[in-house]
Structures are given as C-alpha cells and as structure tokens.
Coordinates of C-alpha atoms and ligand atoms in Angstrom, one line a residue:
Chain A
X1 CA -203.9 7.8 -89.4
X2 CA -207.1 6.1 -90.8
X3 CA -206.3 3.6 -94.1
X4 CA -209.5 2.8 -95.9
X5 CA -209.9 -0.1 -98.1
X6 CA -212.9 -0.8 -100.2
X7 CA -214.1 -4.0 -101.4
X8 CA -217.2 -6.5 -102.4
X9 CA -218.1 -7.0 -98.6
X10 CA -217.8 -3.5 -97.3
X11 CA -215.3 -1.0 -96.1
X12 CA -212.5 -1.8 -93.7
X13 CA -210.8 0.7 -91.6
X14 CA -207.3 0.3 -90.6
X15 CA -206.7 2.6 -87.7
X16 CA -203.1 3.7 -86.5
X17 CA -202.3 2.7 -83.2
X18 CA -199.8 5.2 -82.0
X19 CA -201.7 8.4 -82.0
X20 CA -204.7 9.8 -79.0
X21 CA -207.8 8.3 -79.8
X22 CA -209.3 12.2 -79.9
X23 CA -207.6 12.7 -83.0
X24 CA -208.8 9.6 -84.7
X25 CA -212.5 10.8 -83.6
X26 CA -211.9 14.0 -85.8
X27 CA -210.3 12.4 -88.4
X28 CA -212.3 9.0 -88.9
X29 CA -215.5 12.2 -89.0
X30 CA -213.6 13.7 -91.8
X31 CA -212.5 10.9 -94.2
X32 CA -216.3 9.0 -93.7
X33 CA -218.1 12.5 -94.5
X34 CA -215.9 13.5 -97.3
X35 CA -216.0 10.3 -99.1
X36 CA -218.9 8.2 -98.7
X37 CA -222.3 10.1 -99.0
X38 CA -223.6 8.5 -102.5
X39 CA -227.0 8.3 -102.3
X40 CA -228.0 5.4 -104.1
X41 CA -225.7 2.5 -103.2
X42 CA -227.1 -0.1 -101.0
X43 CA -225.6 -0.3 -97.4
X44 CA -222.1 -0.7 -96.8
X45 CA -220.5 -2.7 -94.0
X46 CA -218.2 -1.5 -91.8
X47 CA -214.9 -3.5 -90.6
X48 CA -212.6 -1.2 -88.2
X49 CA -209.1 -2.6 -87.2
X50 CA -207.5 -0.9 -84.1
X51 CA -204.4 -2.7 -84.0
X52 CA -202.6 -2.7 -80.6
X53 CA -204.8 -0.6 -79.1
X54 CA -207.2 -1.3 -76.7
X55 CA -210.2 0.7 -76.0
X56 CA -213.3 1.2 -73.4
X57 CA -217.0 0.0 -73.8
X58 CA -217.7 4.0 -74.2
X59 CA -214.5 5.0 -76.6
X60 CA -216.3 1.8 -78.7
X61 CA -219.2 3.2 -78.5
X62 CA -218.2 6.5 -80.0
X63 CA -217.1 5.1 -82.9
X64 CA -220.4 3.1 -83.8
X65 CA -222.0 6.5 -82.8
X66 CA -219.8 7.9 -85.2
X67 CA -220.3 5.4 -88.3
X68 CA -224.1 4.8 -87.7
X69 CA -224.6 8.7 -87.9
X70 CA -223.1 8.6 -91.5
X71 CA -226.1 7.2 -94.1
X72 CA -225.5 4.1 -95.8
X73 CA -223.0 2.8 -93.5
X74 CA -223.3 0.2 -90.7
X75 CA -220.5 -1.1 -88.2
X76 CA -219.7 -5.3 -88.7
X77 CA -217.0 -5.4 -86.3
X78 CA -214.4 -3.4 -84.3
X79 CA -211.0 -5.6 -83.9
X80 CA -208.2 -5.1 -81.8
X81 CA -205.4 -7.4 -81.4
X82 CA -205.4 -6.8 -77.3
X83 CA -207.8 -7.6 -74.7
X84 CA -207.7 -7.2 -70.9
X85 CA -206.1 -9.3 -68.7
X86 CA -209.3 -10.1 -67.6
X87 CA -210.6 -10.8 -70.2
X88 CA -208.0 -13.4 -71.2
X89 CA -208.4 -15.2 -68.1
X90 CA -212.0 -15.5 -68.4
X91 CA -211.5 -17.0 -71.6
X92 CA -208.9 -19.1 -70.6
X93 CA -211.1 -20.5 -67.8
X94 CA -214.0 -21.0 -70.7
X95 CA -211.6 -22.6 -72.6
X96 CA -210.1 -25.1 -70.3
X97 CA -210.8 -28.8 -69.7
X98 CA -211.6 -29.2 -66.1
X99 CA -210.6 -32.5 -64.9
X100 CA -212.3 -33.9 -61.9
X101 CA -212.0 -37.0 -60.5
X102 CA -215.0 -38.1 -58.1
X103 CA -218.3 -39.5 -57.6
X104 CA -221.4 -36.9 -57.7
X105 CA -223.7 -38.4 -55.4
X106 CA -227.2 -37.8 -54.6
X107 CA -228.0 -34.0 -54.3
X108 CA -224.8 -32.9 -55.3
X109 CA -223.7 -30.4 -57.8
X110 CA -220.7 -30.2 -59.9
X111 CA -220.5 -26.7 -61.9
X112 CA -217.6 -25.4 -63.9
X113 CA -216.8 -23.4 -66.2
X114 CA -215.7 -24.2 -69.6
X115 CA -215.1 -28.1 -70.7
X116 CA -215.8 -30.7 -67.7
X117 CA -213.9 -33.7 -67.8
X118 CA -215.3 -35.7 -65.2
X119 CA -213.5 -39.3 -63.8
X120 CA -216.2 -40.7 -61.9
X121 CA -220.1 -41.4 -61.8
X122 CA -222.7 -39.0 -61.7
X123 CA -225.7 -40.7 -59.4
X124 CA -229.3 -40.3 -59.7
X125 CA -230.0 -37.6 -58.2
X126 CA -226.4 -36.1 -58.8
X127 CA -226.0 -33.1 -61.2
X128 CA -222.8 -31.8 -63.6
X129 CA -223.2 -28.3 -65.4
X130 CA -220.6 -26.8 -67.7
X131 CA -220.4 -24.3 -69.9
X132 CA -219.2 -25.9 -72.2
X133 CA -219.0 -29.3 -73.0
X134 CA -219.2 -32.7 -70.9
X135 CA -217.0 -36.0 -70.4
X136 CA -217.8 -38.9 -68.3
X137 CA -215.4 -41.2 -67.6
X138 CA -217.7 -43.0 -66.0
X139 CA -221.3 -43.7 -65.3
X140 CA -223.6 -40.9 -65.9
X141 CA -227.0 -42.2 -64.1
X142 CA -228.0 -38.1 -62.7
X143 CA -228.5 -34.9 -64.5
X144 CA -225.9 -33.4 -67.2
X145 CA -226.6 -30.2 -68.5
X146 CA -223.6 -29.1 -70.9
X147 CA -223.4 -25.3 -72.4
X148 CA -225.3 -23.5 -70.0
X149 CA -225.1 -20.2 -70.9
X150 CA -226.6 -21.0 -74.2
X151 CA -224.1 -22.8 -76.4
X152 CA -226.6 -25.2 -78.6
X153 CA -223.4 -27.3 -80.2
X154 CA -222.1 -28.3 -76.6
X155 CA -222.3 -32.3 -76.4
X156 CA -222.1 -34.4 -73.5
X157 CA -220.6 -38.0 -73.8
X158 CA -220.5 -40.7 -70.9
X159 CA -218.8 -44.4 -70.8
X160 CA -221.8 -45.0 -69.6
X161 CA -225.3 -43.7 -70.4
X162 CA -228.3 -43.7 -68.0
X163 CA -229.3 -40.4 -67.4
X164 CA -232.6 -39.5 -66.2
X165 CA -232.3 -35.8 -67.5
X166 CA -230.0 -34.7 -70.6
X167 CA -229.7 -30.6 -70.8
X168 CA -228.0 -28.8 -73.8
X169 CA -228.2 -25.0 -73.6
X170 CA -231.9 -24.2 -73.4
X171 CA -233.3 -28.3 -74.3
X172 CA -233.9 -30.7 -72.0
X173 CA -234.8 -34.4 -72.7
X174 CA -235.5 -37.0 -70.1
X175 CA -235.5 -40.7 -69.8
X176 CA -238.2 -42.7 -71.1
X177 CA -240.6 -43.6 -68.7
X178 CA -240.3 -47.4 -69.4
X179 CA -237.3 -49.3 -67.4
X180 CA -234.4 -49.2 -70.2
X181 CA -230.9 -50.3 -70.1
X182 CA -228.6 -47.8 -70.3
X183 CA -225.8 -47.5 -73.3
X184 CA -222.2 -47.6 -73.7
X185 CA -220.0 -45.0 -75.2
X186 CA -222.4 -42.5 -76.7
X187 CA -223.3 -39.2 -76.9
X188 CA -226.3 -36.3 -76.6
X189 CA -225.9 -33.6 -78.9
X190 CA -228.8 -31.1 -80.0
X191 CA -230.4 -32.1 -83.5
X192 CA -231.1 -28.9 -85.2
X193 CA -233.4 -30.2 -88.1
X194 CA -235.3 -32.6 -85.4
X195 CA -235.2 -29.3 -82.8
X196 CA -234.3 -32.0 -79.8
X197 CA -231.3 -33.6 -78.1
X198 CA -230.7 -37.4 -79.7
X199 CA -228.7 -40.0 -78.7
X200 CA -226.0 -41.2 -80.6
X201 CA -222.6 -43.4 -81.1
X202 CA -219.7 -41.2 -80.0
X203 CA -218.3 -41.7 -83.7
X204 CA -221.1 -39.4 -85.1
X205 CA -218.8 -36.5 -83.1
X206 CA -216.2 -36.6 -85.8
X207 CA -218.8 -35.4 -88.3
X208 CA -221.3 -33.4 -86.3
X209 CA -218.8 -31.4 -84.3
X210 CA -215.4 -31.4 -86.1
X211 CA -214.6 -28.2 -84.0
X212 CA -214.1 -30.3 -80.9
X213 CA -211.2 -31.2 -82.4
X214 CA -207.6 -29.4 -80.9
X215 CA -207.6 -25.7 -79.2
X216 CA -207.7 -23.7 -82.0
X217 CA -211.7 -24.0 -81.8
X218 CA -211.1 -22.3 -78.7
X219 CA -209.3 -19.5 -80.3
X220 CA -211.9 -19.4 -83.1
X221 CA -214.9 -19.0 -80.7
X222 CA -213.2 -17.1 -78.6
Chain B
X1 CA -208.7 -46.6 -26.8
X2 CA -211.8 -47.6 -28.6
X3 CA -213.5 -47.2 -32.0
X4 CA -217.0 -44.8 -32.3
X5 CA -219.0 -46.2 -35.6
X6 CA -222.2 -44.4 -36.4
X7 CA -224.9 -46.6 -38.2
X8 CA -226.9 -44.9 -40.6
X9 CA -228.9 -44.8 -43.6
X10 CA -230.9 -41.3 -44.7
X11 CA -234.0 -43.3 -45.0
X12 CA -236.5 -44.7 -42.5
X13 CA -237.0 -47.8 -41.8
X14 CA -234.6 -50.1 -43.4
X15 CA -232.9 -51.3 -40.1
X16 CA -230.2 -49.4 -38.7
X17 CA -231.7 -50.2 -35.0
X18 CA -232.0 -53.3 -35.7
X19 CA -228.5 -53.3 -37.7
X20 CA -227.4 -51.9 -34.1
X21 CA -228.7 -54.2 -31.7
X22 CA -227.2 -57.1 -33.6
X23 CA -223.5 -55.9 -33.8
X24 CA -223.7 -54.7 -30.5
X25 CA -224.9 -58.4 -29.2
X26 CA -222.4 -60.2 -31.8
X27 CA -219.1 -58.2 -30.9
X28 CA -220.2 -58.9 -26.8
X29 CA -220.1 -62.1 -27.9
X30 CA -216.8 -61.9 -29.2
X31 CA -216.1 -60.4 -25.6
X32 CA -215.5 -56.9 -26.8
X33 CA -216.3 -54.2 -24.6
X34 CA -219.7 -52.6 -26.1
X35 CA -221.6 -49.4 -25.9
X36 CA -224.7 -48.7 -28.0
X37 CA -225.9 -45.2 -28.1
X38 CA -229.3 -44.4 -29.5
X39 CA -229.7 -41.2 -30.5
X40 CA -233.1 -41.2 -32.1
X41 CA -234.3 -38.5 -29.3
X42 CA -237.9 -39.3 -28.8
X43 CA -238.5 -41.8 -31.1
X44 CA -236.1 -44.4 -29.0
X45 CA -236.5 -47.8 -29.9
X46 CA -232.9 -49.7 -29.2
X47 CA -234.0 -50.2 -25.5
X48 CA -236.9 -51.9 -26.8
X49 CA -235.6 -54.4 -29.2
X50 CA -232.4 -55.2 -26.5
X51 CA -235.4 -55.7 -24.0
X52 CA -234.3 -53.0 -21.4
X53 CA -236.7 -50.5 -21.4
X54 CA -237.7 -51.3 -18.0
X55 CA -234.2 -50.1 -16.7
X56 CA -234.6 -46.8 -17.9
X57 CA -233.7 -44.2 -15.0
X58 CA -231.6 -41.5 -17.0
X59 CA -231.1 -40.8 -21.0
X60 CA -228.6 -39.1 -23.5
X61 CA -230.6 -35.8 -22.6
X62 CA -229.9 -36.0 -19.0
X63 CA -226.6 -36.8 -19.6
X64 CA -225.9 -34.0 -21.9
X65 CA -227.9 -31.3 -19.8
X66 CA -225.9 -32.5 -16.4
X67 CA -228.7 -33.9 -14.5
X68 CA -226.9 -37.1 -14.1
X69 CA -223.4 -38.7 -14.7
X70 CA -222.4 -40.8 -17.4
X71 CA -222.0 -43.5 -15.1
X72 CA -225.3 -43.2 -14.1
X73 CA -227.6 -43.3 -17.2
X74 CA -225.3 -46.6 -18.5
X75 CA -227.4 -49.7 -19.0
X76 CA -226.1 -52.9 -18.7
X77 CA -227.1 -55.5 -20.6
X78 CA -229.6 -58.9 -19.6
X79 CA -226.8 -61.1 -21.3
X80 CA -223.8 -59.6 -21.5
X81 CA -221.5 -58.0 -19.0
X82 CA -219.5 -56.1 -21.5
X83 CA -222.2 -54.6 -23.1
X84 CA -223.9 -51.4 -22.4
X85 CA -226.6 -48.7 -23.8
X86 CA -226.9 -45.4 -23.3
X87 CA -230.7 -44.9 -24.3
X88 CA -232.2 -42.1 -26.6
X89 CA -234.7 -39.9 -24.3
X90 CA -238.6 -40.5 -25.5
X91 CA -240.1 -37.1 -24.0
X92 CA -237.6 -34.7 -25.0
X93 CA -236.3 -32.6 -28.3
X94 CA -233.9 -33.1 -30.7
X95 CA -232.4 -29.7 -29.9
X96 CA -231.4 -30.7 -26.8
X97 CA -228.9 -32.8 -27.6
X98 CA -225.8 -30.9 -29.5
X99 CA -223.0 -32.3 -31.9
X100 CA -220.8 -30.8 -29.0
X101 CA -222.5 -32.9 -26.5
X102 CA -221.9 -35.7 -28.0
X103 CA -218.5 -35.4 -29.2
X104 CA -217.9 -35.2 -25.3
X105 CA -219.8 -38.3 -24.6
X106 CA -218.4 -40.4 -27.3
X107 CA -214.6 -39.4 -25.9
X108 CA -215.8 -40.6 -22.7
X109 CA -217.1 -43.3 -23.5
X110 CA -213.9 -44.2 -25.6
X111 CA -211.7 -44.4 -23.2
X112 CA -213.6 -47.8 -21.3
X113 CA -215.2 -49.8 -24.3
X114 CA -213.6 -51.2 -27.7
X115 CA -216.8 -50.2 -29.1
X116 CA -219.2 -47.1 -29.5
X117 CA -221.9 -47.9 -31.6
X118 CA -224.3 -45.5 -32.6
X119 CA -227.7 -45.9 -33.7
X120 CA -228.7 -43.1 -36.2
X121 CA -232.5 -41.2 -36.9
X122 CA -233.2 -41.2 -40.4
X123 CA -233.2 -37.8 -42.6
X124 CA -230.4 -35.6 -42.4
X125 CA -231.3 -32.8 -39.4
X126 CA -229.9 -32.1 -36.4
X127 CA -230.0 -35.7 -35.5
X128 CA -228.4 -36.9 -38.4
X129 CA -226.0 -34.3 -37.5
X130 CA -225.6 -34.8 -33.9
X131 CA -225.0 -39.2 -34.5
X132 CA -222.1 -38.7 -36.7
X133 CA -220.1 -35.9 -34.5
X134 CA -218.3 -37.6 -32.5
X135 CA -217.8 -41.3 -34.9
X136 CA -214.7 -42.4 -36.4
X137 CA -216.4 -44.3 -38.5
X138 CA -219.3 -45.1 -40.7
X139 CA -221.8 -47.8 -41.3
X140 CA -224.4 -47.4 -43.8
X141 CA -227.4 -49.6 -44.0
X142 CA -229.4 -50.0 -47.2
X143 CA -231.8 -52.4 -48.4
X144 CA -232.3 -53.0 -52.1
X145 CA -235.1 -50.6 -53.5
X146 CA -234.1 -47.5 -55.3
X147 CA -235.5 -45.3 -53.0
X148 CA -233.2 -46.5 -50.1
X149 CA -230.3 -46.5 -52.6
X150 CA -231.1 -43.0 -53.4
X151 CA -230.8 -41.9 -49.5
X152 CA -227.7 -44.3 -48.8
X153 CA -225.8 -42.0 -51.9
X154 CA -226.8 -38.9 -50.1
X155 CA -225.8 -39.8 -46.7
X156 CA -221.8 -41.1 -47.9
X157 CA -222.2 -37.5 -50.2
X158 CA -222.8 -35.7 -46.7
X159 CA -220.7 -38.2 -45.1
X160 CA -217.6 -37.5 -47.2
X161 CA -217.9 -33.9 -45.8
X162 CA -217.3 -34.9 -42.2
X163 CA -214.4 -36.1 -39.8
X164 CA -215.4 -39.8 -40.4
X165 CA -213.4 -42.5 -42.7
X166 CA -215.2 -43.6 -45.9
X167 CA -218.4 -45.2 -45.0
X168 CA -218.6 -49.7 -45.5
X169 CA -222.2 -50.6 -46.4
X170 CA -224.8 -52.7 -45.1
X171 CA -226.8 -54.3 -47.2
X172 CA -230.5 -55.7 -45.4
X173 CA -233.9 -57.6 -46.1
X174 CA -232.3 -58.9 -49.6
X175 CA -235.0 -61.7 -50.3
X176 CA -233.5 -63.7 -53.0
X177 CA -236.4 -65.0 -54.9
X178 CA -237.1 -61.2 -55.4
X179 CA -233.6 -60.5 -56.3
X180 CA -233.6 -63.7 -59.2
X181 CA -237.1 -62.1 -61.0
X182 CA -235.2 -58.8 -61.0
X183 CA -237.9 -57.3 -59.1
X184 CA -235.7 -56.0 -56.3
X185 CA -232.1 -54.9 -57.2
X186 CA -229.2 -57.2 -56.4
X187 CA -225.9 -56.5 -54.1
X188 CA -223.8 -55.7 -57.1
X189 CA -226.4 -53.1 -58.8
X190 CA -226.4 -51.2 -55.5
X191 CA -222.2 -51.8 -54.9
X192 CA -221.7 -50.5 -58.6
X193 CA -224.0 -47.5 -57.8
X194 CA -222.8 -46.5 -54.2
X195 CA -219.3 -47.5 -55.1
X196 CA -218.1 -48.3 -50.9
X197 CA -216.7 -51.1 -49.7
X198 CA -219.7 -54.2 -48.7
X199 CA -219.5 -54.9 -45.0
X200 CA -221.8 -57.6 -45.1
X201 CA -225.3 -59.0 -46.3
X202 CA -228.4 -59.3 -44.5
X203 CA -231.3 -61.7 -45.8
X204 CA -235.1 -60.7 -45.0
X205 CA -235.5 -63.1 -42.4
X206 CA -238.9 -63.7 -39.8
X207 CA -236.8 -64.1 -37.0
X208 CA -235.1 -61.2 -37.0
X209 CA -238.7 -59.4 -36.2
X210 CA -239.4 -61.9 -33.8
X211 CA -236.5 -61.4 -31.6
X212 CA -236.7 -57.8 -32.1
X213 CA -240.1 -58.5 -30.6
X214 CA -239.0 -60.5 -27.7
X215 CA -236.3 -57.9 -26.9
X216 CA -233.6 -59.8 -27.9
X217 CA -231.6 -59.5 -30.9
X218 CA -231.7 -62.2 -33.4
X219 CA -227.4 -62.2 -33.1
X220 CA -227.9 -63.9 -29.9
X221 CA -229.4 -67.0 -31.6
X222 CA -226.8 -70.0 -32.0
X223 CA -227.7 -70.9 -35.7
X224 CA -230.3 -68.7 -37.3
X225 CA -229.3 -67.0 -41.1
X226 CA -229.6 -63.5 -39.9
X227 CA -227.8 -63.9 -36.5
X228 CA -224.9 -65.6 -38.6
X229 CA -224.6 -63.0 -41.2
X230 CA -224.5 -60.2 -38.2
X231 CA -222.0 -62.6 -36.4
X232 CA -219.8 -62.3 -39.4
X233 CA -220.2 -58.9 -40.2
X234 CA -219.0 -58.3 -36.3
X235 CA -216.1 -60.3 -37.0
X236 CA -215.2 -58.6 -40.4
X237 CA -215.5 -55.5 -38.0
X238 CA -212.2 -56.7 -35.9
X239 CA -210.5 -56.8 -38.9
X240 CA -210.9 -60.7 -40.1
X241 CA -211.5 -61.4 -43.3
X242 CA -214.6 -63.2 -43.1
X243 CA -216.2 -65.0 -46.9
X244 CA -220.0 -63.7 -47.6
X245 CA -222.1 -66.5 -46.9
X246 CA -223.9 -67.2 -50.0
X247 CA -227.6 -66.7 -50.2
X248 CA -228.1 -69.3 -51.9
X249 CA -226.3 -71.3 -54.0
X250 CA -225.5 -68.9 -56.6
X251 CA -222.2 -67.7 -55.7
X252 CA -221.5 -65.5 -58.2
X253 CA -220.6 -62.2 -56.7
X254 CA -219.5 -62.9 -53.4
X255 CA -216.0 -62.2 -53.9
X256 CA -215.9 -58.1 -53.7
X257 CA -215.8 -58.1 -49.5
X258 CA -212.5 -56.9 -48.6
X259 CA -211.4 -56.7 -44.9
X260 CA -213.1 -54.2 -43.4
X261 CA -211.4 -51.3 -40.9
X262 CA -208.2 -53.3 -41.1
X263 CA -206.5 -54.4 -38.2
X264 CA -206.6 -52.6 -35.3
X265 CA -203.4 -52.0 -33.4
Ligands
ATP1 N1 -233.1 -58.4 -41.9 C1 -234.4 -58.2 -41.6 N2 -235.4 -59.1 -41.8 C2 -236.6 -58.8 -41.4 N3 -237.0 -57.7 -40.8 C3 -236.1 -56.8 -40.6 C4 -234.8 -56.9 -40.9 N4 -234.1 -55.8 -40.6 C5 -235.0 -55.0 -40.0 N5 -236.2 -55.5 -40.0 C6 -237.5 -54.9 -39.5 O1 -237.7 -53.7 -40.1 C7 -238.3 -52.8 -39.3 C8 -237.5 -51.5 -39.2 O2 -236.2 -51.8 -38.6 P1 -235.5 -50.8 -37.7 O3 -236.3 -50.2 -36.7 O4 -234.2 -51.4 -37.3 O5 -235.1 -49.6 -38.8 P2 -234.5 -48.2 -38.5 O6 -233.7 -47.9 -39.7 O7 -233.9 -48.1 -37.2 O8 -235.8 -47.3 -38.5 P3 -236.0 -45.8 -38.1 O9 -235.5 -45.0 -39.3 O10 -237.4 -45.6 -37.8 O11 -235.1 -45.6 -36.9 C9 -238.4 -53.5 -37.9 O12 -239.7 -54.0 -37.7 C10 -237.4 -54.6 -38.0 O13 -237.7 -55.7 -37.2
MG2 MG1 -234.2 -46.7 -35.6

C-alpha cells in the first residue's frame, strides 16, 4: 500500500489510493518504525503522495502526528492530486482577471478578488483593492492597494499615474508632498533590497515579475 | 409633462442657489413655464436672491405636512408670469420633509410647468436625499478648487445610484487670470477628472452678487457676462446647441459642449 523512495532530499511516500485510510494509518506506523530509527543521521524530510485521494484537515493531521512522533523525521508536504470543489472555485476566483469597466469616484470602493482589470479612472478619493494584482486602463489619481492578503510580488500598473496612496501587501507609499505631474505607463512594485514600493517603467515587469506572464503562474501558486 | 432637474454640488457654497435663480429667470425668459423649489429647510435663501421673501405665507413644510395646498404656498414671480417658487421653510427641520413627500410634489408640480428646478443643501443628508427624489435629472455645480472637485465626484458617485440620468456639470466663479497662473484649475482639468458632460461656464463676476443682493438674478440683465453665460446654459437646456462663450480670447478648449438633454419631444 505504502511505496517508499529514498533520496538526497528526503523520503517520499507514495500512498495507494484505493484502500481505507485506517489501514494505511497501521501500515504507514509499521514501515516508518521498522525502517528508519538510525540514530545518527541528521533529519530527514518527509514528502507523502496521496494520489486520488482526498482527505480531511484531521485525517491530515494524523499523519503529521504520525511522522513527527517517529525521531529524525519531519513532514515537507502532503500532495493529493484532488481538491474540493470549493476549493477549486476559490482558486479560480483568486486566479481570475476581473474586468471592470467604470469610474471609482470619490468615496468609493472597488474590491475583488484575485487580478483587477480596471477600464476606467480611479478619483482622489476613490479606492481599488485586489488580491492580487492591479490594471488601470485609465487614470489612477485615488488609492490602489494590490495583494491584500499579503502577496509582496503583486504590482499595480496604471496608463496613468497620480496616486495619492500606493499599497502592496503590508507597504504603503504616498505621494510626495510637493505638486508633481503624474506619469504615463508605469508601474509600483515592492523593492525588496530598498524594503519600499518604487516607481518604475512598465518594461521593468518583464524582468522583475516574469511570472505574470500566461496562467500557468496561477497553477504554480496555486 | 415637464422635466424635474435637481441642482447640486456636495459642497457649500459654490452657487447652486445662485446657479438656481438664474436658470429659473433665463428659461422664463424663454417663456417656459418655471418652478423653483428650494429645499434647503431652514437655511432658505432662493426667496431672497429672487427678492420674494416678503410673500412668504406657506413653505415646502406646510405643503408636505397638509396645512396648506400646493396651490397655496406657490409664489409667483415680480417679473415673470410663468415663473414660480415654492420656498424652503426657515423655522422648521429637515426631518420634516420626506423623499416621499417630495416625490409627490414634484409629480404635481409636473404636470403644469415645463420646468422643476430644484435648489439643493450641500452635504449628502437627508436633504441631499430628499432634493434628488423626485428629479429626472441632474445638474451639478462646481467651481474650480480641488476641494469642490472632490465633493462634485462624490455627489455623481451617489448620484449614479439613484433614479436620475447622468449628471451635466456646471462649472462657476472661473476667474481667468487665476486659471492662466495655474493657480486655480481650468475647465478641462476638472472635465478630465469628473468625466460628465459640460453644461456650461460661469465666470466670477461682481454683478452676479450684486443682483443676488438686490433680489434679482443677474440672468435678468440684458448684457452682463454672467447673465449671458446662464442665458445660454438655459438654452443648451431646451436642447440647442449653444457654442461656450469664450472667456477670453483663448479659445482653446471650448469645443467639448455637446447638446445637453437632447431634444425634448
Ligand atoms: N459666478 C459668480 N460670481 C460671483 N459670485 C458668485 C457667483 N456664483 C455665486 N456667487 C456668490 O457665492 C455665494 C454663494 O452662492 P450660493 O448661495 O448660490 O451658493 P450655494 O451653493 O447655494 O450655497 P449653500 O451650499 O450654502 O446653499 C453667494 O454670495 C453668491 O452671490
Ligand atoms: Mg443654497
């Protein structure tokens, strides 16, 4: 039931997905207890595979239970090639492009989840959130605050740039307090070595963030 | 049946009485059946600058609460026969008067004059709430400073929620020597921003405060600047398609007015 491959990076379980997940409790207690006990190698990761088979928060949490009780060994990752409806749909929804084509005006708010494509101005006083990243087609003169729930590569780009905040997952930068001009095709992203968001030419986006590139990023983060 | 256009701005201050006073004068002069509601309950001020607030017997409130007719609390104008104002009530509160209310008067009201026009409070309360119930359409009044901008954006965002076409704009006081040091914005910053269709231009003008003064609006005058920009703006309101007088002699952007509420049937 349980196929165990060794290599450089650790151990990876294969599990079979056609028999009760009781009797690959007992047996994934037996091979890990019989085999692996030597004392002095360093710790060993653990991979499992599940297959088609899906399992609960507390059938997963069994198994962790299971490996972390055994010395030496500690639990990477449990994969399954099925997830829950749900699930999917959620990560559809995070992966989508929204498209919407308005003007936010003063004091309104625009939230979505996943991409936001927006076809229209954002106003001072006007705010867009997204999970994940933000378009303007448009003039952005409000508050744009692109991957929300934490995602520090997120990256907001506008036709036109005036904004008087910029938020990327937990940064913020404002506008200068001097009357500036705004700028044309550009782009905020989060400067890791400089720890702020900067303002550059759209073109940088090809090099800093190559994943934006097709849907298989999607798949990838998922 | 006739046409109920609210006139309103978010923000204090920057004319929408005044805005008011003057269509309501230049469309009687145009010999349109007029009827100018002020609904800025107890801070009234139409009567005032249309010099009637010496007729006074009954208000909105009384109209609203059943103490009087319609009919009865109607004022008609010094000047015009056609023209009429149903004035705001100066002791009362603003919770007297309901969107429901209105909606009631306004149908009235519809069914004798061409136009309703209704004078606005500022913010975005109940009276906000209660001037735009019963319009068909909207009118709002801007003048070039950020802050005003700002309001204006709100008030077609709240706007855009109600039963009342998409809003033409206003724009008042632009003083042009202001405008040229780029110390105030100009129309096309604020058009670009607010992105509605431009009804019409008002310049800063002395005489419109003096009129106001003298109870009579500044439209009324055969040849002042103001009067003929509200003149215009009343005819671009039947439907013609009046040029923008230029300011000045810079006519650079005066090309964007498009006919405004199309032609009515
Ligand atoms: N084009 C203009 N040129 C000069 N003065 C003007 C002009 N328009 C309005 N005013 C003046 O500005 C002041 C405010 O105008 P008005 O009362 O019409 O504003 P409002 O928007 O109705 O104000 P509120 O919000 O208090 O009701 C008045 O003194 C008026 O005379
Ligand atoms: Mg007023």
């Amino acid at each position: 039931m349980i196929t165990i491959k060794g290599t450089r990076d650790g151990l990876t379980l294969y599990i079979d997905d056609t028999c009760s997940f009781e009797s690959v409790i007992i047996e994934l207690e037996q091979v890990l207890s019989t085999k692996y006990v030597d004392k002095d190698e360093p710790m060993i990761t653990v991979t499992i595979h599940l297959g088609n088979r899906y399992i609960h928060k507390e059938q997963e949490e069994e198994l962790r239970e299971i490996i972390r009780n055994k010395k030496k060994l500690v639990v990477h990752s449990i994969e399954s090639n099925v997830i829950l409806k749900k699930e999917a749909l959620q990560w559809k929804e995070d992966s989508e492009i929204k498209a919407i084509t308005r003007i936010v005006r003063s004091g309104q708010v625009v939230e979505v989840n996943g991409d936001l494509l927006l076809i229209g101005d954002v106003n001072p006083g006007g705010k867009i959130v997204a999970s994940g990243n933000i378009f303007v087609l448009g003039s952005l003169r409000g508050i744009a605050h692109a991957g929300v729930n934490g995602n520090r590569n997120a990256v907001i780009t506008a036709s036109y740039m005036k904004p008087s905040q910029l938020r990327i997952a937990d940064y913020i930068s404002r506008s200068p307090d001097y009357e500036s001009e705004g700028v044309y095709m550009e782009c905020g992203l989060i400067d890791e070595n400089k720890s702020k968001i900067v303002i550059d030419r759209l073109q940088v986006l090809s090099q800093k963030r190559p994943d934006l590139n097709g849907f298989e990023r999607r798949i990838l983060n998922g | 049946m006739g046409d109920a256009i609210v006139i309103t701005s978010g923000k204090g201050g920057v004319g929408k009485t005044t805005t008011t006073a003057n269509l309501g004068t230049a469309l009687a002069l145009l010999e349109k059946k007029v009827c100018l509601i002020d609904t800025d309950i107890g801070l009234r001020n139409l009567d005032v600058v249309m010099g009637l607030e010496n007729r006074i017997i009954y208000d909105i409130v009384d109209v609203v609460q059943k103490r009087c007719k319609l009919k009865q609390a109607l004022i008609k104008d010094k000047r015009f026969d056609c023209l009429y104002l149903l004035p705001a009530a100066q002791t009362s509160d603003k919770s007297e008067i309901t969107p429901e209310g209105m909606i009631e008067i306004i149908a009235e009201l519809k069914q004798e004059y061409d136009y309703i026009l209704i004078d606005c409070p500022a913010g975005i309360e109940q009276g906000y709430k209660n001037a735009v119930a019963g319009a068909d359409k909207a009118i709002v009044v801007v003048t070039p400073e950020k802050s005003s901008v700002r309001d204006a954006d709100r008030i077609i965002g709240l706007l855009e929620k109600e039963d009342v076409e998409p809003p033409h704009l206003i724009v008042n006081r632009i003083r042009n020597h202001m405008v040229k040091n780029g110390d105030m914005l100009d129309v096309d910053e604020i058009i670009q921003i607010l992105s509605i269709e431009l009804l019409g231009i008002v310049a800063d003008d002395d005489e419109v405060i003096k009129a106001s003064n003298h109870g009579e609006p500044v439209a009324f005058q055969p040849n002042t600047r103001a009067s003929l920009a509200y003149r215009n703006i009343a005819r671009r309101i039947l439907g013609e398609s009046v040029p923008l007088m230029s300011l000045d002699d810079d006519k650079g952007m005066f090309t964007k007015v498009k006919k405004f509420f199309g032609i009515r049937s």
